[in-house]
Amino acid sequence: MTPSDARSMLSSLPPASSATSRSTAPSVTSSEASKERRRRRNPANASSSSAHGGEKDGKGHADAAPSAGAGNEVNSYVMDLKRAYREITQLEAKLQEEHKTTNSDKGRTGSTQLLESSKSTTPSVDHDVWLKLTAQHRQLAELHEAFMEMALRPGLPASLHSLPQNYNIPTRLWQTGFHLMLERLRHALPYPQQSQVPSDEASAAVQAQLLDHLTEFIYFAYSFYTNLLESEFLRVFKSAWIESLGDLARYRMAVAGLSSSLNPAKRIGGG
């Protein structure tokens, strides 16, 4: 298959915009995404079975069968790439809409905290909502990784190898996969500045719980980008991974400072 053939087959891929779709993202868990990624790395070799079929048909067809099988394999692989990219754009659009809606609510209420509260109880962090949101961002990150590994597999045409760069995948991975969620959590903190100290135990508890969610997501992101940096397939984007790790290091330092500011609050009431 020539590069021009591969380009024509990819012409129906969605545009490179990160918000081309507003449909619901597929319900794929992180473990399912990992299994799908392994499956796509080692697609079935259709050319082998086609070659055997050629031998049964006789000498006149034996030579043509392997070529047809190889072509079918590439066609199937391109369809897998299209499907993987479609999953990325759908989940990106869903998460961007979710955060956009929250920002609109902030303008009306002055807060982005996902809290449970009532007139008779102290506000508390809605852990289920935060866990669901961070899980979706983790899923998006793994879908990006799977797409890059599929497109950069050795032996594929150069037109397929160029897809991650053409669709700006490394930048979109950081912006939507990680930065959007990190900023959502940071702005949800009731005391986002290190100089601000919670005035009571309830406020300190909310701050500490949200910092726990932020810290956990930062550690996941740091581990994720470290794996990308060590990947042979993704070495071409080494500078992007290093830059993202540097940004994450700054988040870690900021969170450490905010956590240290909680210590005085913990002593309120003689604790």
PDB file of C-alpha atoms in Angstrom:
ATOM      1  CA  MET A   1       0.000   0.000   0.000  1.00  0.00           C
ATOM      2  CA  THR A   2       1.471   3.360  -1.039  1.00  0.00           C
ATOM      3  CA  PRO A   3       1.415   6.504   1.124  1.00  0.00           C
ATOM      4  CA  SER A   4      -1.007   8.124  -1.305  1.00  0.00           C
ATOM      5  CA  ASP A   5      -3.394   5.185  -0.895  1.00  0.00           C
ATOM      6  CA  ALA A   6      -3.234   5.524   2.896  1.00  0.00           C
ATOM      7  CA  ARG A   7      -3.896   9.265   2.693  1.00  0.00           C
ATOM      8  CA  SER A   8      -6.977   8.745   0.544  1.00  0.00           C
ATOM      9  CA  MET A   9      -8.293   6.132   2.972  1.00  0.00           C
ATOM     10  CA  LEU A  10      -7.856   8.586   5.854  1.00  0.00           C
ATOM     11  CA  SER A  11      -9.679  11.417   4.115  1.00  0.00           C
ATOM     12  CA  SER A  12     -12.857  10.659   6.043  1.00  0.00           C
ATOM     13  CA  LEU A  13     -11.228  11.132   9.466  1.00  0.00           C
ATOM     14  CA  PRO A  14     -12.898  13.901  11.535  1.00  0.00           C
ATOM     15  CA  PRO A  15     -11.299  17.371  11.453  1.00  0.00           C
ATOM     16  CA  ALA A  16      -8.414  17.995  13.834  1.00  0.00           C
ATOM     17  CA  SER A  17     -10.508  20.293  16.046  1.00  0.00           C
ATOM     18  CA  SER A  18     -10.821  19.008  19.609  1.00  0.00           C
ATOM     19  CA  ALA A  19     -14.530  19.854  19.781  1.00  0.00           C
ATOM     20  CA  THR A  20     -15.977  18.483  16.556  1.00  0.00           C
ATOM     21  CA  SER A  21     -18.600  16.374  18.318  1.00  0.00           C
ATOM     22  CA  ARG A  22     -21.012  16.807  21.184  1.00  0.00           C
ATOM     23  CA  SER A  23     -22.249  13.196  21.341  1.00  0.00           C
ATOM     24  CA  THR A  24     -21.886  11.080  24.453  1.00  0.00           C
ATOM     25  CA  ALA A  25     -18.521   9.419  24.954  1.00  0.00           C
ATOM     26  CA  PRO A  26     -18.405   5.619  24.808  1.00  0.00           C
ATOM     27  CA  SER A  27     -18.577   3.911  28.180  1.00  0.00           C
ATOM     28  CA  VAL A  28     -15.107   2.421  28.113  1.00  0.00           C
ATOM     29  CA  THR A  29     -13.351   1.914  31.435  1.00  0.00           C
ATOM     30  CA  SER A  30      -9.635   2.426  31.888  1.00  0.00           C
ATOM     31  CA  SER A  31      -9.013  -1.334  31.896  1.00  0.00           C
ATOM     32  CA  GLU A  32     -11.042  -1.762  28.710  1.00  0.00           C
ATOM     33  CA  ALA A  33      -9.084   1.021  27.065  1.00  0.00           C
ATOM     34  CA  SER A  34      -5.843  -0.758  27.992  1.00  0.00           C
ATOM     35  CA  LYS A  35      -7.106  -4.053  26.539  1.00  0.00           C
ATOM     36  CA  GLU A  36      -8.169  -2.279  23.355  1.00  0.00           C
ATOM     37  CA  ARG A  37      -4.751  -0.649  23.101  1.00  0.00           C
ATOM     38  CA  ARG A  38      -2.999  -4.036  23.329  1.00  0.00           C
ATOM     39  CA  ARG A  39      -5.341  -5.520  20.745  1.00  0.00           C
ATOM     40  CA  ARG A  40      -4.664  -2.720  18.299  1.00  0.00           C
ATOM     41  CA  ARG A  41      -0.901  -2.997  18.681  1.00  0.00           C
ATOM     42  CA  ASN A  42      -1.026  -6.614  17.381  1.00  0.00           C
ATOM     43  CA  PRO A  43      -3.786  -6.842  14.790  1.00  0.00           C
ATOM     44  CA  ALA A  44      -4.490 -10.245  13.298  1.00  0.00           C
ATOM     45  CA  ASN A  45      -2.349 -11.058  10.300  1.00  0.00           C
ATOM     46  CA  ALA A  46      -4.950 -11.462   7.605  1.00  0.00           C
ATOM     47  CA  SER A  47      -2.301 -11.959   4.928  1.00  0.00           C
ATOM     48  CA  SER A  48      -1.414 -15.417   6.288  1.00  0.00           C
ATOM     49  CA  SER A  49      -4.880 -16.877   5.787  1.00  0.00           C
ATOM     50  CA  SER A  50      -5.186 -15.187   2.410  1.00  0.00           C
ATOM     51  CA  ALA A  51      -1.932 -16.778   1.294  1.00  0.00           C
ATOM     52  CA  HIS A  52      -3.209 -20.253   2.163  1.00  0.00           C
ATOM     53  CA  GLY A  53      -6.348 -19.562   0.218  1.00  0.00           C
ATOM     54  CA  GLY A  54      -4.252 -18.640  -2.797  1.00  0.00           C
ATOM     55  CA  GLU A  55      -2.410 -21.925  -2.729  1.00  0.00           C
ATOM     56  CA  LYS A  56      -5.688 -23.863  -2.893  1.00  0.00           C
ATOM     57  CA  ASP A  57      -6.879 -21.891  -5.908  1.00  0.00           C
ATOM     58  CA  GLY A  58      -3.830 -22.780  -7.948  1.00  0.00           C
ATOM     59  CA  LYS A  59      -0.652 -21.171  -9.202  1.00  0.00           C
ATOM     60  CA  GLY A  60      -2.459 -18.514 -11.149  1.00  0.00           C
ATOM     61  CA  HIS A  61      -3.844 -16.966  -7.954  1.00  0.00           C
ATOM     62  CA  ALA A  62      -1.251 -17.902  -5.341  1.00  0.00           C
ATOM     63  CA  ASP A  63       0.951 -14.840  -5.923  1.00  0.00           C
ATOM     64  CA  ALA A  64      -1.909 -12.333  -5.805  1.00  0.00           C
ATOM     65  CA  ALA A  65      -3.466 -13.628  -2.582  1.00  0.00           C
ATOM     66  CA  PRO A  66      -0.773 -12.366  -0.129  1.00  0.00           C
ATOM     67  CA  SER A  67      -0.949  -8.874  -1.610  1.00  0.00           C
ATOM     68  CA  ALA A  68      -4.727  -8.782  -1.250  1.00  0.00           C
ATOM     69  CA  GLY A  69      -4.449 -10.039   2.338  1.00  0.00           C
ATOM     70  CA  ALA A  70      -1.919  -7.355   3.225  1.00  0.00           C
ATOM     71  CA  GLY A  71      -4.170  -4.709   1.724  1.00  0.00           C
ATOM     72  CA  ASN A  72      -7.116  -5.934   3.768  1.00  0.00           C
ATOM     73  CA  GLU A  73      -4.992  -5.826   6.917  1.00  0.00           C
ATOM     74  CA  VAL A  74      -4.031  -2.180   6.313  1.00  0.00           C
ATOM     75  CA  ASN A  75      -7.657  -1.315   5.519  1.00  0.00           C
ATOM     76  CA  SER A  76      -8.753  -2.848   8.808  1.00  0.00           C
ATOM     77  CA  TYR A  77      -5.991  -1.007  10.662  1.00  0.00           C
ATOM     78  CA  VAL A  78      -7.034   2.329   9.182  1.00  0.00           C
ATOM     79  CA  MET A  79     -10.592   1.677  10.316  1.00  0.00           C
ATOM     80  CA  ASP A  80      -9.280   1.033  13.849  1.00  0.00           C
ATOM     81  CA  LEU A  81      -7.437   4.358  13.724  1.00  0.00           C
ATOM     82  CA  LYS A  82     -10.586   6.154  12.607  1.00  0.00           C
ATOM     83  CA  ARG A  83     -12.566   4.572  15.419  1.00  0.00           C
ATOM     84  CA  ALA A  84      -9.909   5.471  18.009  1.00  0.00           C
ATOM     85  CA  TYR A  85      -9.797   9.091  16.840  1.00  0.00           C
ATOM     86  CA  ARG A  86     -13.586   9.321  16.902  1.00  0.00           C
ATOM     87  CA  GLU A  87     -13.592   8.154  20.545  1.00  0.00           C
ATOM     88  CA  ILE A  88     -11.061  10.861  21.397  1.00  0.00           C
ATOM     89  CA  THR A  89     -13.041  13.691  19.811  1.00  0.00           C
ATOM     90  CA  GLN A  90     -16.294  12.551  21.402  1.00  0.00           C
ATOM     91  CA  LEU A  91     -14.859  12.380  24.917  1.00  0.00           C
ATOM     92  CA  GLU A  92     -12.966  15.650  24.456  1.00  0.00           C
ATOM     93  CA  ALA A  93     -16.170  17.400  23.452  1.00  0.00           C
ATOM     94  CA  LYS A  94     -18.078  15.940  26.390  1.00  0.00           C
ATOM     95  CA  LEU A  95     -15.476  17.022  28.954  1.00  0.00           C
ATOM     96  CA  GLN A  96     -15.053  20.487  27.447  1.00  0.00           C
ATOM     97  CA  GLU A  97     -18.808  21.001  27.609  1.00  0.00           C
ATOM     98  CA  GLU A  98     -18.869  19.790  31.217  1.00  0.00           C
ATOM     99  CA  HIS A  99     -16.173  22.246  32.290  1.00  0.00           C
ATOM    100  CA  LYS A 100     -17.707  25.049  30.255  1.00  0.00           C
ATOM    101  CA  THR A 101     -21.030  24.529  32.021  1.00  0.00           C
ATOM    102  CA  THR A 102     -19.305  24.606  35.392  1.00  0.00           C
ATOM    103  CA  ASN A 103     -17.542  27.859  34.539  1.00  0.00           C
ATOM    104  CA  SER A 104     -20.919  29.359  33.614  1.00  0.00           C
ATOM    105  CA  ASP A 105     -22.320  28.241  36.962  1.00  0.00           C
ATOM    106  CA  LYS A 106     -19.364  29.845  38.702  1.00  0.00           C
ATOM    107  CA  GLY A 107     -20.243  33.168  37.135  1.00  0.00           C
ATOM    108  CA  ARG A 108     -23.733  32.932  38.643  1.00  0.00           C
ATOM    109  CA  THR A 109     -22.867  31.481  42.054  1.00  0.00           C
ATOM    110  CA  GLY A 110     -19.239  32.520  42.607  1.00  0.00           C
ATOM    111  CA  SER A 111     -18.111  28.946  43.332  1.00  0.00           C
ATOM    112  CA  THR A 112     -16.964  25.846  41.447  1.00  0.00           C
ATOM    113  CA  GLN A 113     -16.871  23.507  44.425  1.00  0.00           C
ATOM    114  CA  LEU A 114     -18.674  20.223  43.992  1.00  0.00           C
ATOM    115  CA  LEU A 115     -20.105  20.115  47.488  1.00  0.00           C
ATOM    116  CA  GLU A 116     -23.048  18.478  49.203  1.00  0.00           C
ATOM    117  CA  SER A 117     -24.841  20.765  51.615  1.00  0.00           C
ATOM    118  CA  SER A 118     -28.142  21.504  53.313  1.00  0.00           C
ATOM    119  CA  LYS A 119     -29.469  24.014  55.805  1.00  0.00           C
ATOM    120  CA  SER A 120     -28.782  21.702  58.729  1.00  0.00           C
ATOM    121  CA  THR A 121     -25.428  20.201  57.742  1.00  0.00           C
ATOM    122  CA  THR A 122     -21.911  21.411  57.107  1.00  0.00           C
ATOM    123  CA  PRO A 123     -20.877  21.386  53.412  1.00  0.00           C
ATOM    124  CA  SER A 124     -18.797  18.383  52.376  1.00  0.00           C
ATOM    125  CA  VAL A 125     -17.006  17.371  49.207  1.00  0.00           C
ATOM    126  CA  ASP A 126     -19.034  15.333  46.708  1.00  0.00           C
ATOM    127  CA  HIS A 127     -16.401  12.630  46.237  1.00  0.00           C
ATOM    128  CA  ASP A 128     -18.427  10.548  43.760  1.00  0.00           C
ATOM    129  CA  VAL A 129     -18.663  13.414  41.291  1.00  0.00           C
ATOM    130  CA  TRP A 130     -14.963  14.208  41.505  1.00  0.00           C
ATOM    131  CA  LEU A 131     -13.995  10.559  41.125  1.00  0.00           C
ATOM    132  CA  LYS A 132     -16.208  10.179  38.057  1.00  0.00           C
ATOM    133  CA  LEU A 133     -14.771  13.302  36.459  1.00  0.00           C
ATOM    134  CA  THR A 134     -11.150  12.354  37.068  1.00  0.00           C
ATOM    135  CA  ALA A 135     -11.843   8.845  35.744  1.00  0.00           C
ATOM    136  CA  GLN A 136     -13.109  10.320  32.468  1.00  0.00           C
ATOM    137  CA  HIS A 137      -9.949  12.393  32.118  1.00  0.00           C
ATOM    138  CA  ARG A 138      -7.829   9.321  32.763  1.00  0.00           C
ATOM    139  CA  GLN A 139      -9.766   7.470  30.081  1.00  0.00           C
ATOM    140  CA  LEU A 140      -9.185  10.316  27.628  1.00  0.00           C
ATOM    141  CA  ALA A 141      -5.446  10.245  28.323  1.00  0.00           C
ATOM    142  CA  GLU A 142      -5.298   6.504  27.666  1.00  0.00           C
ATOM    143  CA  LEU A 143      -7.232   6.900  24.415  1.00  0.00           C
ATOM    144  CA  HIS A 144      -4.681   9.487  23.257  1.00  0.00           C
ATOM    145  CA  GLU A 145      -1.836   7.131  24.117  1.00  0.00           C
ATOM    146  CA  ALA A 146      -3.486   4.231  22.287  1.00  0.00           C
ATOM    147  CA  PHE A 147      -4.001   6.338  19.151  1.00  0.00           C
ATOM    148  CA  MET A 148      -0.372   7.478  19.103  1.00  0.00           C
ATOM    149  CA  GLU A 149       0.973   3.964  19.562  1.00  0.00           C
ATOM    150  CA  MET A 150      -1.272   2.654  16.791  1.00  0.00           C
ATOM    151  CA  ALA A 151      -0.281   5.380  14.326  1.00  0.00           C
ATOM    152  CA  LEU A 152       3.448   5.132  15.083  1.00  0.00           C
ATOM    153  CA  ARG A 153       3.731   1.350  14.845  1.00  0.00           C
ATOM    154  CA  PRO A 154       6.807   0.395  12.772  1.00  0.00           C
ATOM    155  CA  GLY A 155       6.133  -0.697   9.211  1.00  0.00           C
ATOM    156  CA  LEU A 156       3.161   1.571   8.582  1.00  0.00           C
ATOM    157  CA  PRO A 157       3.144   4.208   5.811  1.00  0.00           C
ATOM    158  CA  ALA A 158       4.583   7.626   6.651  1.00  0.00           C
ATOM    159  CA  SER A 159       1.132   9.136   6.124  1.00  0.00           C
ATOM    160  CA  LEU A 160      -0.108   7.192   9.166  1.00  0.00           C
ATOM    161  CA  HIS A 161       2.982   8.013  11.232  1.00  0.00           C
ATOM    162  CA  SER A 162       2.256  11.709  10.718  1.00  0.00           C
ATOM    163  CA  LEU A 163      -1.286  11.550  12.148  1.00  0.00           C
ATOM    164  CA  PRO A 164      -0.423  12.362  15.803  1.00  0.00           C
ATOM    165  CA  GLN A 165       1.436  15.479  14.694  1.00  0.00           C
ATOM    166  CA  ASN A 166      -1.181  16.481  12.122  1.00  0.00           C
ATOM    167  CA  TYR A 167      -3.974  16.214  14.680  1.00  0.00           C
ATOM    168  CA  ASN A 168      -1.925  17.928  17.403  1.00  0.00           C
ATOM    169  CA  ILE A 169      -2.397  14.955  19.739  1.00  0.00           C
ATOM    170  CA  PRO A 170       0.408  15.758  22.259  1.00  0.00           C
ATOM    171  CA  THR A 171      -0.934  19.277  22.840  1.00  0.00           C
ATOM    172  CA  ARG A 172      -4.550  18.137  23.091  1.00  0.00           C
ATOM    173  CA  LEU A 173      -3.522  15.410  25.515  1.00  0.00           C
ATOM    174  CA  TRP A 174      -2.134  18.008  27.900  1.00  0.00           C
ATOM    175  CA  GLN A 175      -4.778  20.701  27.403  1.00  0.00           C
ATOM    176  CA  THR A 176      -7.921  18.584  27.653  1.00  0.00           C
ATOM    177  CA  GLY A 177      -6.651  15.406  29.258  1.00  0.00           C
ATOM    178  CA  PHE A 178      -4.801  16.997  32.161  1.00  0.00           C
ATOM    179  CA  HIS A 179      -4.631  20.798  32.352  1.00  0.00           C
ATOM    180  CA  LEU A 180      -8.402  21.253  32.194  1.00  0.00           C
ATOM    181  CA  MET A 181      -8.914  18.922  35.154  1.00  0.00           C
ATOM    182  CA  LEU A 182      -6.007  20.323  37.164  1.00  0.00           C
ATOM    183  CA  GLU A 183      -7.384  23.840  36.853  1.00  0.00           C
ATOM    184  CA  ARG A 184     -10.909  22.662  37.702  1.00  0.00           C
ATOM    185  CA  LEU A 185      -9.638  21.183  40.959  1.00  0.00           C
ATOM    186  CA  ARG A 186      -7.427  24.159  41.745  1.00  0.00           C
ATOM    187  CA  HIS A 187     -10.257  26.653  41.324  1.00  0.00           C
ATOM    188  CA  ALA A 188     -12.549  24.468  43.415  1.00  0.00           C
ATOM    189  CA  LEU A 189     -10.346  24.959  46.466  1.00  0.00           C
ATOM    190  CA  PRO A 190     -11.969  27.314  48.992  1.00  0.00           C
ATOM    191  CA  TYR A 191      -8.483  28.645  49.823  1.00  0.00           C
ATOM    192  CA  PRO A 192      -6.438  28.574  46.589  1.00  0.00           C
ATOM    193  CA  GLN A 193      -3.631  30.815  47.915  1.00  0.00           C
ATOM    194  CA  GLN A 194      -0.974  29.618  50.335  1.00  0.00           C
ATOM    195  CA  SER A 195      -1.369  32.824  52.352  1.00  0.00           C
ATOM    196  CA  GLN A 196      -5.020  31.968  53.018  1.00  0.00           C
ATOM    197  CA  VAL A 197      -5.598  29.812  56.101  1.00  0.00           C
ATOM    198  CA  PRO A 198      -8.939  28.059  56.815  1.00  0.00           C
ATOM    199  CA  SER A 199     -10.681  29.723  59.731  1.00  0.00           C
ATOM    200  CA  ASP A 200     -12.435  26.629  61.092  1.00  0.00           C
ATOM    201  CA  GLU A 201     -12.236  22.844  61.087  1.00  0.00           C
ATOM    202  CA  ALA A 202     -15.044  22.395  58.537  1.00  0.00           C
ATOM    203  CA  SER A 203     -13.335  24.646  55.997  1.00  0.00           C
ATOM    204  CA  ALA A 204     -10.007  22.949  56.636  1.00  0.00           C
ATOM    205  CA  ALA A 205     -11.615  19.539  56.055  1.00  0.00           C
ATOM    206  CA  VAL A 206     -13.073  20.619  52.690  1.00  0.00           C
ATOM    207  CA  GLN A 207      -9.715  22.084  51.653  1.00  0.00           C
ATOM    208  CA  ALA A 208      -7.865  18.919  52.657  1.00  0.00           C
ATOM    209  CA  GLN A 209     -10.274  16.593  50.824  1.00  0.00           C
ATOM    210  CA  LEU A 210     -10.079  18.576  47.592  1.00  0.00           C
ATOM    211  CA  LEU A 211      -6.284  18.687  47.881  1.00  0.00           C
ATOM    212  CA  ASP A 212      -6.342  14.889  48.175  1.00  0.00           C
ATOM    213  CA  HIS A 213      -8.200  14.636  44.849  1.00  0.00           C
ATOM    214  CA  LEU A 214      -5.801  17.107  43.252  1.00  0.00           C
ATOM    215  CA  THR A 215      -2.732  15.297  44.589  1.00  0.00           C
ATOM    216  CA  GLU A 216      -3.968  11.920  43.371  1.00  0.00           C
ATOM    217  CA  PHE A 217      -4.619  13.249  39.875  1.00  0.00           C
ATOM    218  CA  ILE A 218      -1.194  14.919  39.751  1.00  0.00           C
ATOM    219  CA  TYR A 219       0.503  11.652  40.705  1.00  0.00           C
ATOM    220  CA  PHE A 220      -1.418   9.813  37.987  1.00  0.00           C
ATOM    221  CA  ALA A 221      -0.422  12.460  35.429  1.00  0.00           C
ATOM    222  CA  TYR A 222       3.223  12.348  36.511  1.00  0.00           C
ATOM    223  CA  SER A 223       3.321   8.554  36.193  1.00  0.00           C
ATOM    224  CA  PHE A 224       1.520   8.707  32.836  1.00  0.00           C
ATOM    225  CA  TYR A 225       3.955  11.191  31.302  1.00  0.00           C
ATOM    226  CA  THR A 226       6.940   9.309  32.706  1.00  0.00           C
ATOM    227  CA  ASN A 227       5.749   6.219  30.847  1.00  0.00           C
ATOM    228  CA  LEU A 228       5.337   8.246  27.645  1.00  0.00           C
ATOM    229  CA  LEU A 229       8.870   9.581  28.035  1.00  0.00           C
ATOM    230  CA  GLU A 230      10.241   6.049  28.350  1.00  0.00           C
ATOM    231  CA  SER A 231       8.235   4.648  25.421  1.00  0.00           C
ATOM    232  CA  GLU A 232      10.218   3.722  22.313  1.00  0.00           C
ATOM    233  CA  PHE A 233       7.183   4.349  20.104  1.00  0.00           C
ATOM    234  CA  LEU A 234       6.655   7.896  21.383  1.00  0.00           C
ATOM    235  CA  ARG A 235      10.242   9.128  21.568  1.00  0.00           C
ATOM    236  CA  VAL A 236       9.517  11.556  18.712  1.00  0.00           C
ATOM    237  CA  PHE A 237       7.508  13.683  21.161  1.00  0.00           C
ATOM    238  CA  LYS A 238      10.125  13.622  23.922  1.00  0.00           C
ATOM    239  CA  SER A 239      10.282  17.423  24.246  1.00  0.00           C
ATOM    240  CA  ALA A 240       6.501  17.645  24.762  1.00  0.00           C
ATOM    241  CA  TRP A 241       6.596  15.005  27.518  1.00  0.00           C
ATOM    242  CA  ILE A 242       9.448  16.796  29.304  1.00  0.00           C
ATOM    243  CA  GLU A 243       7.587  20.112  29.138  1.00  0.00           C
ATOM    244  CA  SER A 244       4.450  18.547  30.600  1.00  0.00           C
ATOM    245  CA  LEU A 245       6.449  16.923  33.413  1.00  0.00           C
ATOM    246  CA  GLY A 246       7.867  20.348  34.235  1.00  0.00           C
ATOM    247  CA  ASP A 247       4.369  21.825  34.445  1.00  0.00           C
ATOM    248  CA  LEU A 248       3.279  18.978  36.699  1.00  0.00           C
ATOM    249  CA  ALA A 249       6.250  19.580  38.994  1.00  0.00           C
ATOM    250  CA  ARG A 250       5.044  23.151  39.511  1.00  0.00           C
ATOM    251  CA  TYR A 251       1.576  21.891  40.395  1.00  0.00           C
ATOM    252  CA  ARG A 252       3.114  19.492  42.910  1.00  0.00           C
ATOM    253  CA  MET A 253       5.041  22.286  44.597  1.00  0.00           C
ATOM    254  CA  ALA A 254       1.933  24.475  44.765  1.00  0.00           C
ATOM    255  CA  VAL A 255      -0.095  21.661  46.325  1.00  0.00           C
ATOM    256  CA  ALA A 256       2.659  21.003  48.869  1.00  0.00           C
ATOM    257  CA  GLY A 257       2.513  24.658  49.905  1.00  0.00           C
ATOM    258  CA  LEU A 258      -1.262  24.597  50.232  1.00  0.00           C
ATOM    259  CA  SER A 259      -1.111  21.423  52.299  1.00  0.00           C
ATOM    260  CA  SER A 260       1.410  22.972  54.681  1.00  0.00           C
ATOM    261  CA  SER A 261      -0.921  25.941  55.211  1.00  0.00           C
ATOM    262  CA  LEU A 262      -3.516  23.552  56.651  1.00  0.00           C
ATOM    263  CA  ASN A 263      -1.384  22.737  59.685  1.00  0.00           C
ATOM    264  CA  PRO A 264      -2.408  25.793  61.728  1.00  0.00           C
ATOM    265  CA  ALA A 265      -6.084  25.051  60.970  1.00  0.00           C
ATOM    266  CA  LYS A 266      -5.690  21.504  62.264  1.00  0.00           C
ATOM    267  CA  ARG A 267      -4.721  22.916  65.636  1.00  0.00           C
ATOM    268  CA  ILE A 268      -8.001  24.832  65.964  1.00  0.00           C
ATOM    269  CA  GLY A 269      -9.874  23.627  69.013  1.00  0.00           C
ATOM    270  CA  GLY A 270      -6.719  22.197  70.575  1.00  0.00           C
ATOM    271  CA  GLY A 271      -6.284  19.397  68.004  1.00  0.00           C
TER     272      GLY A 271
END
